[in-house]
Coordinates of C-alpha atoms and ligand atoms in Angstrom, one line a residue:
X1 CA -32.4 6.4 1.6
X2 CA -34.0 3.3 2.9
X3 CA -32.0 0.2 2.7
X4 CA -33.1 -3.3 4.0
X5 CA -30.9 -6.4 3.8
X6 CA -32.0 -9.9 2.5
X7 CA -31.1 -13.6 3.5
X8 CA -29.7 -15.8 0.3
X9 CA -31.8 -18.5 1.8
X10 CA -35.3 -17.3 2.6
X11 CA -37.6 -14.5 2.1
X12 CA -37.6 -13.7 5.7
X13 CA -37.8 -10.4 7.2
X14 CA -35.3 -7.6 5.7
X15 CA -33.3 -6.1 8.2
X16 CA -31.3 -2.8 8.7
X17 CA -27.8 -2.1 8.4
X18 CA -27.0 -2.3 12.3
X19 CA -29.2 -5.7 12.7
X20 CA -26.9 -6.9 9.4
X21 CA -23.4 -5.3 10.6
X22 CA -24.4 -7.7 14.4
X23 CA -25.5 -10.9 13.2
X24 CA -22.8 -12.0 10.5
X25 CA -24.7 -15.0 9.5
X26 CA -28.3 -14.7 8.7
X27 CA -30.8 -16.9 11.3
X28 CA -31.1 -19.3 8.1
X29 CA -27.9 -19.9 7.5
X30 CA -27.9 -17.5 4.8
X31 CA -25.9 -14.4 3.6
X32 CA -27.1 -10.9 3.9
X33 CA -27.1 -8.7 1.1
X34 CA -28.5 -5.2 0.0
X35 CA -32.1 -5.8 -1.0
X36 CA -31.4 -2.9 -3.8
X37 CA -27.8 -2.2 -5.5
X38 CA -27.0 1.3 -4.8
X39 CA -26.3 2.5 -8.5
X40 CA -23.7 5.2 -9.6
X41 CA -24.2 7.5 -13.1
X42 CA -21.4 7.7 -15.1
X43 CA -21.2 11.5 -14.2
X44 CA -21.0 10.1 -10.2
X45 CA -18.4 8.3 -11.1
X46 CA -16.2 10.9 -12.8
X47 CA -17.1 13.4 -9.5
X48 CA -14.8 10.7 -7.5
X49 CA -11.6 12.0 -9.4
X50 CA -9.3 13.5 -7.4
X51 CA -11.5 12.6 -4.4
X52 CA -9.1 11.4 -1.4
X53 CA -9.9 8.0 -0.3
X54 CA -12.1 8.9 2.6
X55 CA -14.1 11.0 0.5
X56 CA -15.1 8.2 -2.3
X57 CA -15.7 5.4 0.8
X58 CA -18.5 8.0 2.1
X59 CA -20.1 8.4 -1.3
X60 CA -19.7 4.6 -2.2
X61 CA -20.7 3.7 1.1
X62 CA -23.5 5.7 2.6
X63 CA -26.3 4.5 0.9
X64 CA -25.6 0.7 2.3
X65 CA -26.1 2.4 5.6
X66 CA -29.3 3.8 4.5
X67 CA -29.4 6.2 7.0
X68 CA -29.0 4.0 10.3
X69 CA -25.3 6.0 11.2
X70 CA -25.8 9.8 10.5
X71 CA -23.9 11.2 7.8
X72 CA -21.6 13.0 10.6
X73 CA -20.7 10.5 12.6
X74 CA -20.3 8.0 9.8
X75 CA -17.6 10.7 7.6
X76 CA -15.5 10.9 11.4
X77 CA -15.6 7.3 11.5
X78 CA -14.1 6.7 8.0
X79 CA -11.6 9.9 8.6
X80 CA -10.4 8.1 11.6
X81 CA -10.0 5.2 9.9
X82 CA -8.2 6.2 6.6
X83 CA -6.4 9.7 7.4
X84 CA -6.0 8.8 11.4
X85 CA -2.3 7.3 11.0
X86 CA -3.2 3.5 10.5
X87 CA -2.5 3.6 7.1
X88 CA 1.0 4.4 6.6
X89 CA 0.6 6.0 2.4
X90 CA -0.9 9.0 1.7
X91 CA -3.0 7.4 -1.0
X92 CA -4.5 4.2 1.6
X93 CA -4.5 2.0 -1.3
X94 CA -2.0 3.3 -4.1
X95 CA -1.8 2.2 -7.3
X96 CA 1.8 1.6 -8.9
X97 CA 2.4 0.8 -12.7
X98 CA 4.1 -2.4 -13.1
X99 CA 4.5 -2.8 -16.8
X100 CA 1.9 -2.2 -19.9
X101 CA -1.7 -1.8 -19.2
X102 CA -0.9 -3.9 -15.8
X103 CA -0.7 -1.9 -12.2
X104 CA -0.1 -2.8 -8.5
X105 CA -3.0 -2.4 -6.1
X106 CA -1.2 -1.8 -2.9
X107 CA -3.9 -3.0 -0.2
X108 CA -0.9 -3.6 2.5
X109 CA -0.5 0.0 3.9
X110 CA -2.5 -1.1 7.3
X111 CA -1.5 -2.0 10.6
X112 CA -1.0 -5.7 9.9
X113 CA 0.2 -5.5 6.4
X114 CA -2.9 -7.0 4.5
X115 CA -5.6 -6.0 2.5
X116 CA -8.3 -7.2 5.2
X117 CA -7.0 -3.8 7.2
X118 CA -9.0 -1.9 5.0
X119 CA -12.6 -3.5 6.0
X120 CA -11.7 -4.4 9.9
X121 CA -10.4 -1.1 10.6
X122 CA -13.5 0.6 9.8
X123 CA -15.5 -2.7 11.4
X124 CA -14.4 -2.2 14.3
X125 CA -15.1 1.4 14.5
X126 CA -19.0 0.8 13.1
X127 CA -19.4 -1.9 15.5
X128 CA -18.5 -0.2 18.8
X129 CA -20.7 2.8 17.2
X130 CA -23.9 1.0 16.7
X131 CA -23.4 -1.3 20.4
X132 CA -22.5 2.1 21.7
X133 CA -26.2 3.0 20.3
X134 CA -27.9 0.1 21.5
X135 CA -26.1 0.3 24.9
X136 CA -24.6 -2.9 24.7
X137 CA -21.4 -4.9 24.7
X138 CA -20.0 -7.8 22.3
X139 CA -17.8 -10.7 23.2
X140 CA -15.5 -12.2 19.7
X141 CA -14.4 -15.2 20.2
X142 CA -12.0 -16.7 17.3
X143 CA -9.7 -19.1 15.7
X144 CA -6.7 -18.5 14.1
X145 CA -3.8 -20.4 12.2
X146 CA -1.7 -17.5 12.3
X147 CA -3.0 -14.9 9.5
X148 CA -5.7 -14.0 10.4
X149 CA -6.1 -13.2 13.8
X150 CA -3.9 -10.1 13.8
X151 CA -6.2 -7.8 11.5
X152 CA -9.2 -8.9 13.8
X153 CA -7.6 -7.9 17.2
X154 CA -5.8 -5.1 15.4
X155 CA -9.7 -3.5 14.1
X156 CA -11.4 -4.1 17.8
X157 CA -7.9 -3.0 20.5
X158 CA -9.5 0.7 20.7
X159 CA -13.1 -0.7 20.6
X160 CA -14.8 0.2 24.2
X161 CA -17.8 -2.2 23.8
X162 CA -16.1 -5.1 22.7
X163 CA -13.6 -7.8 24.1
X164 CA -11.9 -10.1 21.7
X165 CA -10.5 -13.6 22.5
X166 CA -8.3 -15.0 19.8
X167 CA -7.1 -18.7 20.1
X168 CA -4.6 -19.8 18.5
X169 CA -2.8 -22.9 18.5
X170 CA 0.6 -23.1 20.4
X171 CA 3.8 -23.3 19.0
X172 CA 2.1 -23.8 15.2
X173 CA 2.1 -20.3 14.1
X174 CA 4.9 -18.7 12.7
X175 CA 7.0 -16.4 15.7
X176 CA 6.0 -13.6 13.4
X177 CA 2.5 -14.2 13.0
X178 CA 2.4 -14.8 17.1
X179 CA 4.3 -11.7 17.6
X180 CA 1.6 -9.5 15.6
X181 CA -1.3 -10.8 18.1
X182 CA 0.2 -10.9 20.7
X183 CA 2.4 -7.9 21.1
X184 CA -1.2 -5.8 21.7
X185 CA -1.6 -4.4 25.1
X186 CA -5.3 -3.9 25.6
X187 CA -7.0 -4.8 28.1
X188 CA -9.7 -6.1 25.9
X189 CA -7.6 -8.3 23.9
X190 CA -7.1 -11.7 25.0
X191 CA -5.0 -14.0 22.9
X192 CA -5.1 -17.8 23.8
X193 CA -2.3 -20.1 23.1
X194 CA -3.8 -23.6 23.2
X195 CA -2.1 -26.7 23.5
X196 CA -3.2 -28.5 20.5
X197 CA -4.2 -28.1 16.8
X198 CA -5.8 -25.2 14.6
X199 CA -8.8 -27.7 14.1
X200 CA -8.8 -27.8 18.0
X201 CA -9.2 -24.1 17.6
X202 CA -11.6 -24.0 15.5
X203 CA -13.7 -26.9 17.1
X204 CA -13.8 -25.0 20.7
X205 CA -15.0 -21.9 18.7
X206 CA -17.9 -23.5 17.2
X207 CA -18.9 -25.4 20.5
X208 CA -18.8 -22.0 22.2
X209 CA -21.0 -20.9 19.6
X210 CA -23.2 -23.6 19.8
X211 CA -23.8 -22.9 23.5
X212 CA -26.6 -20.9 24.2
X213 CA -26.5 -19.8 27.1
X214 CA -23.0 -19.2 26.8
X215 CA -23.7 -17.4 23.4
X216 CA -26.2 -15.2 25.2
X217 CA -24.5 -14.1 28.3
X218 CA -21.6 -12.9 26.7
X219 CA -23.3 -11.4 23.6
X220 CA -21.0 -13.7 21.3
X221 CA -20.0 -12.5 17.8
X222 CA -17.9 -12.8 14.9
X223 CA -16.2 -10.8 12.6
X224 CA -15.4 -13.2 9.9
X225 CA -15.6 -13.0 5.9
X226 CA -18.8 -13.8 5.5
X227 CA -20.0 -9.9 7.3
X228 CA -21.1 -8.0 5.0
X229 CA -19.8 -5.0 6.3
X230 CA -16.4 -6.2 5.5
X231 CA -17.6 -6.7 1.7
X232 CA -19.1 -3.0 1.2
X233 CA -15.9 -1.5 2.8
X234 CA -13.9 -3.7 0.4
X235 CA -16.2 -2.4 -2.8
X236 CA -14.3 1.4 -1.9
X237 CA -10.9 0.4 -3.8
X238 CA -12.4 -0.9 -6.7
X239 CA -13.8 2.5 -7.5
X240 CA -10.7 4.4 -6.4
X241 CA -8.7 2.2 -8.7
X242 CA -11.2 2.2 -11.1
X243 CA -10.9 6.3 -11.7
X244 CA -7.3 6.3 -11.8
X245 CA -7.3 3.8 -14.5
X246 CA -9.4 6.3 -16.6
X247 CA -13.3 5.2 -15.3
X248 CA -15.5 5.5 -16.5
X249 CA -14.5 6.4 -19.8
X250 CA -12.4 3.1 -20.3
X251 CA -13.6 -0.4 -19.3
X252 CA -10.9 -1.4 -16.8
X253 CA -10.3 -5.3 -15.6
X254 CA -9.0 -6.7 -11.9
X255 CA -7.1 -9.7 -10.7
X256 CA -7.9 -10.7 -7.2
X257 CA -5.9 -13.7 -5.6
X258 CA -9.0 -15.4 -3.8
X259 CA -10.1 -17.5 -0.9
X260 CA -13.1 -16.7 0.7
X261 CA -14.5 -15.1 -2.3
X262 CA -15.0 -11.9 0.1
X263 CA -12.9 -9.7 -1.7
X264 CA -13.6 -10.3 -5.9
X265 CA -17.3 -10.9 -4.5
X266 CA -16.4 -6.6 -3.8
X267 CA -15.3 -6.3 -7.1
X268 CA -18.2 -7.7 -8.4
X269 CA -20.7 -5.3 -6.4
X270 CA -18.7 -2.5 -8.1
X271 CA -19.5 -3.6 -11.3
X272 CA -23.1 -4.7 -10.4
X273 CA -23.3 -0.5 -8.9
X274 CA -22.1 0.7 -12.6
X275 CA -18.3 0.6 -12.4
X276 CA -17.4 -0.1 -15.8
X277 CA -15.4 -3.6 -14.9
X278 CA -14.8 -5.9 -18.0
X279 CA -13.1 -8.7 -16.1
X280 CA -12.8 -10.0 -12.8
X281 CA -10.1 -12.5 -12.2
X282 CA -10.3 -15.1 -9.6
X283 CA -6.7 -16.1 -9.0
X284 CA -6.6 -19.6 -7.1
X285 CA -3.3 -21.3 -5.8
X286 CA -3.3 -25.5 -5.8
X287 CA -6.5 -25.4 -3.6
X288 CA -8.4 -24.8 -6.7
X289 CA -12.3 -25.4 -5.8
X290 CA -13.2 -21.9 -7.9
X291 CA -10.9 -23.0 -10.7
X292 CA -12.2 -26.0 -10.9
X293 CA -15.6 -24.6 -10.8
X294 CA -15.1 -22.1 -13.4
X295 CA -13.8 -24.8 -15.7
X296 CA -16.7 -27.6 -15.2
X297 CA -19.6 -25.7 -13.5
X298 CA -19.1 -28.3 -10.8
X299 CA -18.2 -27.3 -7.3
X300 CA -16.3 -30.1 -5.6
X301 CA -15.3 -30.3 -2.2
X302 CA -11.5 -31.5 -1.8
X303 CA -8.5 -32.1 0.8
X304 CA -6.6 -28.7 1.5
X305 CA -3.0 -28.9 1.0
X306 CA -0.8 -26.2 2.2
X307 CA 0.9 -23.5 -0.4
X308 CA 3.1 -20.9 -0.3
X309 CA 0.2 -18.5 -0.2
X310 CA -1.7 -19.5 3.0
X311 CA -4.4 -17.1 3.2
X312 CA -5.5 -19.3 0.1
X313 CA -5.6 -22.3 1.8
X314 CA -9.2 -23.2 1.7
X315 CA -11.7 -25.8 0.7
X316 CA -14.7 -24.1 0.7
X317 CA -15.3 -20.5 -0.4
X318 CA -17.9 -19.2 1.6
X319 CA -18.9 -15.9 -0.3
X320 CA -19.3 -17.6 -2.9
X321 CA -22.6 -17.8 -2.0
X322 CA -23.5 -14.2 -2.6
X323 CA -22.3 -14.5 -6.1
X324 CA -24.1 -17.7 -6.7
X325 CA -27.5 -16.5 -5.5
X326 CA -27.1 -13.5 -8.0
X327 CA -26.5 -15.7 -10.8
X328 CA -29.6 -17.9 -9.6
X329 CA -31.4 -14.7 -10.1
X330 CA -32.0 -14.5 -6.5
X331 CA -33.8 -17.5 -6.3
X332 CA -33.8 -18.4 -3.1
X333 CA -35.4 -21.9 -2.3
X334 CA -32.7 -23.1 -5.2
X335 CA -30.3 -21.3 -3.8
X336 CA -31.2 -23.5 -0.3
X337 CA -31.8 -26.1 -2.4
X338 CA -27.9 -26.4 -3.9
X339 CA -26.0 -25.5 -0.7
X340 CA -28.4 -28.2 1.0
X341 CA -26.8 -30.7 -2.0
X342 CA -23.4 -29.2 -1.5
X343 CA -23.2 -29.9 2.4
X344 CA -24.4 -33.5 2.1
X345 CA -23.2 -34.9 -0.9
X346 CA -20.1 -32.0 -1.1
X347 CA -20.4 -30.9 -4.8
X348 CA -23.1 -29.5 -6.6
X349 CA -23.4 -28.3 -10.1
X350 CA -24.6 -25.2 -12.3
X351 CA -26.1 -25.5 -16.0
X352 CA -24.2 -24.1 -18.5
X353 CA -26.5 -21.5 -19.8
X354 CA -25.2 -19.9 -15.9
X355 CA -21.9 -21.0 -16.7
X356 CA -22.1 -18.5 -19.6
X357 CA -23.3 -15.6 -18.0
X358 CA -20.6 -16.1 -15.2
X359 CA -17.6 -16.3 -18.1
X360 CA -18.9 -12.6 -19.2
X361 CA -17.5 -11.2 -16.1
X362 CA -15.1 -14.1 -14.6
X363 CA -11.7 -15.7 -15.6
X364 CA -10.7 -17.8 -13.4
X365 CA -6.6 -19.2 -13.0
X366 CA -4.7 -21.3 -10.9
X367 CA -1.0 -20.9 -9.9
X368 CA 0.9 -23.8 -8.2
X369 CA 3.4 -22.5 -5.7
X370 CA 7.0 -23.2 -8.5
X371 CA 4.7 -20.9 -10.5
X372 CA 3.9 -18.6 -7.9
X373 CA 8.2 -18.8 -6.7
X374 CA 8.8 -17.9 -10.9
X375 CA 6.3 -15.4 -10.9
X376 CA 7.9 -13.5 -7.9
X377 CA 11.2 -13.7 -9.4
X378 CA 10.3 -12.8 -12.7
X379 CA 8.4 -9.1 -11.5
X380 CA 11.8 -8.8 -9.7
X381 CA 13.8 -9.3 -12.4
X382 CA 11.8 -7.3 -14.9
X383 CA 10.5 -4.4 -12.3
X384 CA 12.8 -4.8 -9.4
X385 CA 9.2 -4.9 -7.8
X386 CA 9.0 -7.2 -4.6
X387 CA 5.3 -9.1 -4.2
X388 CA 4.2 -11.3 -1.7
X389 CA 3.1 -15.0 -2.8
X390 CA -0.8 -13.9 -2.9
X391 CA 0.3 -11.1 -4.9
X392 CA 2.3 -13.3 -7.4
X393 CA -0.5 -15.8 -7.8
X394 CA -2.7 -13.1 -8.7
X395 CA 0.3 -11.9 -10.9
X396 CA 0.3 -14.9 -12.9
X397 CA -3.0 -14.8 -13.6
X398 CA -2.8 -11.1 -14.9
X399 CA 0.4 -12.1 -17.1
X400 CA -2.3 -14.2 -19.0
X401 CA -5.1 -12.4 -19.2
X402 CA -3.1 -9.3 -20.2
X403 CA -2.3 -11.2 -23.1
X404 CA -5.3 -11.6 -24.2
X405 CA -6.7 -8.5 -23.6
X406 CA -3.5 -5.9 -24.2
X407 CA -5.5 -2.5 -23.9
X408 CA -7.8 -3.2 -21.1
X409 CA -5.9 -1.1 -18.2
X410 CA -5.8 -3.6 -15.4
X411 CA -4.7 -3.8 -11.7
X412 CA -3.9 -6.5 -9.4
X413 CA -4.6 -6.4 -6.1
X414 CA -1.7 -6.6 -4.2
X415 CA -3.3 -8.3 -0.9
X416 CA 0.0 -8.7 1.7
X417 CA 3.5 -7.1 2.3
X418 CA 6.5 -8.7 0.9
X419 CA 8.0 -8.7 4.4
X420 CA 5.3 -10.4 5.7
X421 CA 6.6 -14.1 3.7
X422 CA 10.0 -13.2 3.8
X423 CA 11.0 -16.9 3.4
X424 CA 9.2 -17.5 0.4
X425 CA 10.0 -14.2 -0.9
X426 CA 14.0 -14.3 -0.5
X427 CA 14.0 -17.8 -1.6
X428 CA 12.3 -16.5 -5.1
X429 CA 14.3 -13.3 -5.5
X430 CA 17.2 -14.7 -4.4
X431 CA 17.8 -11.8 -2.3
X432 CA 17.8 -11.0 1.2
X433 CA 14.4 -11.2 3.3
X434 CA 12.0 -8.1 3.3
X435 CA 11.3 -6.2 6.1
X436 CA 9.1 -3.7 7.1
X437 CA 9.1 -1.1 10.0
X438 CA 5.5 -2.5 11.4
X439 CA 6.9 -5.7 11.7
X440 CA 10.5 -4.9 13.1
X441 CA 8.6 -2.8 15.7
X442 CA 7.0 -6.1 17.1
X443 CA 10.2 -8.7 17.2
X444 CA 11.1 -6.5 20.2
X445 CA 7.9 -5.8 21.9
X446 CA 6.4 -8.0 25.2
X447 CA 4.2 -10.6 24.2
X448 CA 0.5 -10.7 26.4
X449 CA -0.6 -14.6 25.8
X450 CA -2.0 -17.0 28.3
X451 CA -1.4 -20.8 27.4
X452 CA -4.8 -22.9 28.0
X453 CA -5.6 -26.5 27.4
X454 CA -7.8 -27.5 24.2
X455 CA -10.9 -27.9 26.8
X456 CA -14.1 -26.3 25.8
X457 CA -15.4 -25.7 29.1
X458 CA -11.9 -24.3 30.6
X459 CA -12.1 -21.7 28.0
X460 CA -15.6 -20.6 28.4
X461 CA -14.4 -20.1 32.1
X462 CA -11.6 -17.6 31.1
X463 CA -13.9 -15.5 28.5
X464 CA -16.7 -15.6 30.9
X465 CA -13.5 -14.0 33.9
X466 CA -11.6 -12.3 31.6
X467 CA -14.1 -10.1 29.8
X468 CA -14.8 -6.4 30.6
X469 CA -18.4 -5.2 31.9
Ligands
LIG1 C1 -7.6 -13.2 3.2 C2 -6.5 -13.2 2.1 C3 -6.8 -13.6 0.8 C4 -8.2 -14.2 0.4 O1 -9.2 -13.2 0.4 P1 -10.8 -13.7 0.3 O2 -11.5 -12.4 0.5 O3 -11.0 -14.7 1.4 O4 -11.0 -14.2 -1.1 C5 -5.9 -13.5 -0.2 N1 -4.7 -13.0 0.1 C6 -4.3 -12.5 1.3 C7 -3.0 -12.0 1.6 C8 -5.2 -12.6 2.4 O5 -4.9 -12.2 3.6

C-alpha cells in the first residue's frame, strides 16, 4: 500500500503522493517518481476487459496514491471526472480502426479538445481534494502561447481552493485559442492579456516564481508537464487501449506525437508496470531534439521554429528526464551530473551500450510539416478519416513502422480535434474547415480578459487583489 516518491537528482527524503501532486518540481530540481513500479499480472490485466474507463483508471491508479486519498473518495473523484459529462464519448478515449493492424486513439473527447483533458481534469479535482485536506488554498500562475492554457483553466474553473491566473500574450494567439480561455466565467479564473510577447509571458511567470515572498503569500503553484500526477493519469489509456488490442495475449505497439515527453514517458510506465508494449514511438515534427537523440545518443539544444503542429514546438523535452534517469539505472548523481552538462554547455551525450537498451523499446521519427499536410490528406483519401497535424505526424510515423512490423496491432494516439487546426486541416484535405460543437459554442460566448502591461510588479498587484480568500 505504501508508496513514497523519489527525486531524479538526489536521494533526499521520499515523499507521499499529496506532498508530490503540490510541489511539481522536486526542491533539487529534480523529477518525482514512484520509488516502486506498481506491477500488474497478466491475469490483472485480462480482469480490465470490459472494464469502463473509470473502472481500469481506479485499478491502474490507486496504488500511486498509496493510500493518501481513500479508495471512496478517490473512485467519486474519477467518476466525476470520466462519466460526469466532460467527456463527450461513451468510451472517454475510443479506439477506431484506421486500416491493417493500425487504430485511432481518440484522446480529444474533453472539454478543450486535447488529449491533456484526460490528466487536468482529474488534477484539478485531486488538487482541490488534498488542499481541501490540508485546509489550504493554491494560487496558479501561468503562461501561455495559445494551446495550452485552456486545458489548465478548463481542469481548475470548479476547483474551490484554487485561483488560476493565465497570461497570455495579446493579440498573438489565435481568436480561437483566446476564445477557449477566455469565454470561462469563474470567478476564480483570471486570464491576462499582456501587451507584449509569449517570452514576456513566460519571463513575468518565472520572476513571480522567483519571488519569495510573493511565492509564499499566495501559495503559488503550477500545473505543468513535468507533475507527475498528470503522467500516472495519462498511463490509464495505455492499458484501456492495450486490452482492446488483445493484451495481454498479443504484444501491442503505440505512436505518440511528442513534446514534453509527458505523454510516451506514460506509455512507458505502462510497459515498465507489465503491459505487454513492444514499441513506443516518439513522433517529432521539424523541432527534432528526440529524433536527433534517438539517432546519435547526443541531445543538442537548438532554435525552435514554428510547425504546423504547435504543441510540438519545443527545444527541450523536459520529461525526458524521467526516462533518462531509468536508463541510468536510477543513478542519480549522473543523472545531476548530465543535466548539469546539458544546461551549461546545452548537449550532452549517452554511450551506446544505453543507446541499445533505449532502441528495444523506442523508434523514434520525424515529420516535416509538407509531410505532415500529405499525411493528412492521404488518411482522408484512403479512410475519409479527418486528423489533426499532431495526429498526422504521429501518423507518419506509424505508416513506417507498420511496415516493418505488419502483425503488431498498433494505435496512434490521436492527441487534438481536427476542428481545432481547421486551417491546416482544410488546406490538406482540401475540404472545408472542421468544426466541432465545443468550439462553435465559444465564437458566440462573452469573453472575461483584463489587458495588463508586461510589468512584473503590476501583475503581482492584480493576483495579490484579484485572488479569492
Ligand atoms: C501537449 C501536446 C503534445 C505533446 O505532448 P507531450 O506530453 O508534451 O509530449 C502533442 N500533441 C498535442 C495536440 C498536444 O496538445
Amino acid at each position: 500500500m505504501m508508496m513514497d516518491y523519489i527525486s531524479t537528482r538526489s536521494a533526499a527524503a521520499p515523499k507521499d503522493f499529496a506532498a508530490v501532486l503540490l510541489d511539481g518540481m522536486a526542491p533539487d530540481g529534480g523529477l518525482y517518481l514512484p520509488r516502486r513500479w506498481p506491477s500488474f499480472s497478466a491475469s490483472e490485466i485480462t480482469a480490465l476487459r470490459g472494464k469502463s474507463y473509470a473502472a481500469t483508471a481506479f485499478a491502474v491508479m490507486r496504488p500511486f496514491i498509496g493510500g493518501m486519498i481513500a479508495d471512496d473518495a478517490l473512485r467519486a473523484m474519477i467518476a466525476d471526472t470520466y462519466e460526469g459529462g466532460a467527456f463527450d464519448d461513451p468510451d472517454v478515449a475510443p479506439l477506431r480502426p484506421v486500416r491493417d493492424t493500425i487504430h485511432l486513439l481518440e484522446l480529444f473527447h474533453g472539454p478543450t479538445l486535447s488529449f491533456k483533458d484526460y490528466a487536468l481534469q482529474l488534477v484539478g479535482r485531486l488538487f482541490d481534494h488534498v488542499l481541501e485536506q490540508k485546509n489550504t488554498r493554491m494560487t496558479i500562475v501561468g503562461a501561455t502561447s495559445g494551446d495550452t492554457g485552456s486545458a489548465a483553466i478548463e481542469a481548475c474553473k470548479n476547483c474551490r481552493n484554487v485561483d488560476i491566473f493565465i497570461l497570455h500574450p495579446k493579440g498573438r494567439t489565435s481568436e480561437l485559442q483566446r476564445r477557449q480561455m477566455t469565454s470561462v466565467d469563474a470567478p476564480n479564473v483570471h486570464n491576462i492579456a499582456l501587451e507584449g510577447t509569449f517570452d514576456d509571458c513566460q519571463d513575468i511567470v518565472k520572476a513571480l516564481f522567483a519571488d519569495e515572498a510573493f511565492r509564499a503569500d499566495v501559495g503559488l503553484s503550477a500545473v505543468n508537464s513535468i507533475n507527475w500526477a498528470r503522467i500516472m493519469a495519462q498511463i490509464v489509456y495505455y492499458f484501456t487501449a492495450a486490452v482492446t488490442m488483445g493484451a495481454p495475449e498479443r504484444d501491442v505497439s503505440f505512436v505518440v506525437p511528442t513534446g514534453n515527453f509527458g505523454n510516451v514517458f506514460a506509455g512507458w510506465c505502462a510497459r515498465r508496470m507489465g503491459l505487454p508494449i513492444r514499441t513506443l514511438g516518439i513522433a517529432t515534427n521539424r523541432n527534432d531534439i528526440l529524433t536527433r537523440f534517438f539517432e546519435s545518443g547526443e541531445m543538442r539544444i537548438e532554435q525552435v521554429t514554428p510547425s504546423l503542429s504547435p504543441s510540438m514546438d519545443i527545444q527541450i523535452s523536459s520529461n525526458f528526464e524521467r526516462y533518462l534517469f531509468e536508463l541510468l539505472g536510477r543513478d542519480h548523481d549522473r543523472l545531476a551530473a548530465l543535466m548539469t552538462r546539458f544546461r551549461q554547455d546545452r548537449f550532452f551525450t549517452v554511450e551506446d551500450v544505453l543507446m541499445q537498451r533505449a532502441h528495444e523499446i523506442f523508434q523514434a521519427r520525424r515529420c516535416k510539416d509538407p509531410e505532415t499536410a500529405a499525411t493528412i490528406a492521404q488518411i482522408y483519401t484512403e479512410t475519409g478519416m479527418v486528423i489533426d497535424p499532431h495526429t498526422a505526424v504521429a501518423m507518419h510515423a506509424a505508416l513506417d513502422l507498420h511496415a516493418a512490423d505488419p502483425q503488431t496491432p498498433l494505435a496512434v494516439l490521436a492527441c487534438a480535434h481536427p476542428a481545432k487546426f481547421p486551417d491546416a486541416v482544410s488546406r490538406a484535405t482540401g475540404t472545408s474547415p472542421p468544426t466541432h460543437p465545443r468550439l462553435e459554442a465559444v465564437k458566440s460566448l462573452p469573453e472575461h480578459v483584463t489587458t495588463m502591461p508586461a510589468d512584473t510588479a503590476q501583475i503581482a498587484a492584480f493576483v495579490r487583489a484579484r485572488r479569492n480568500g
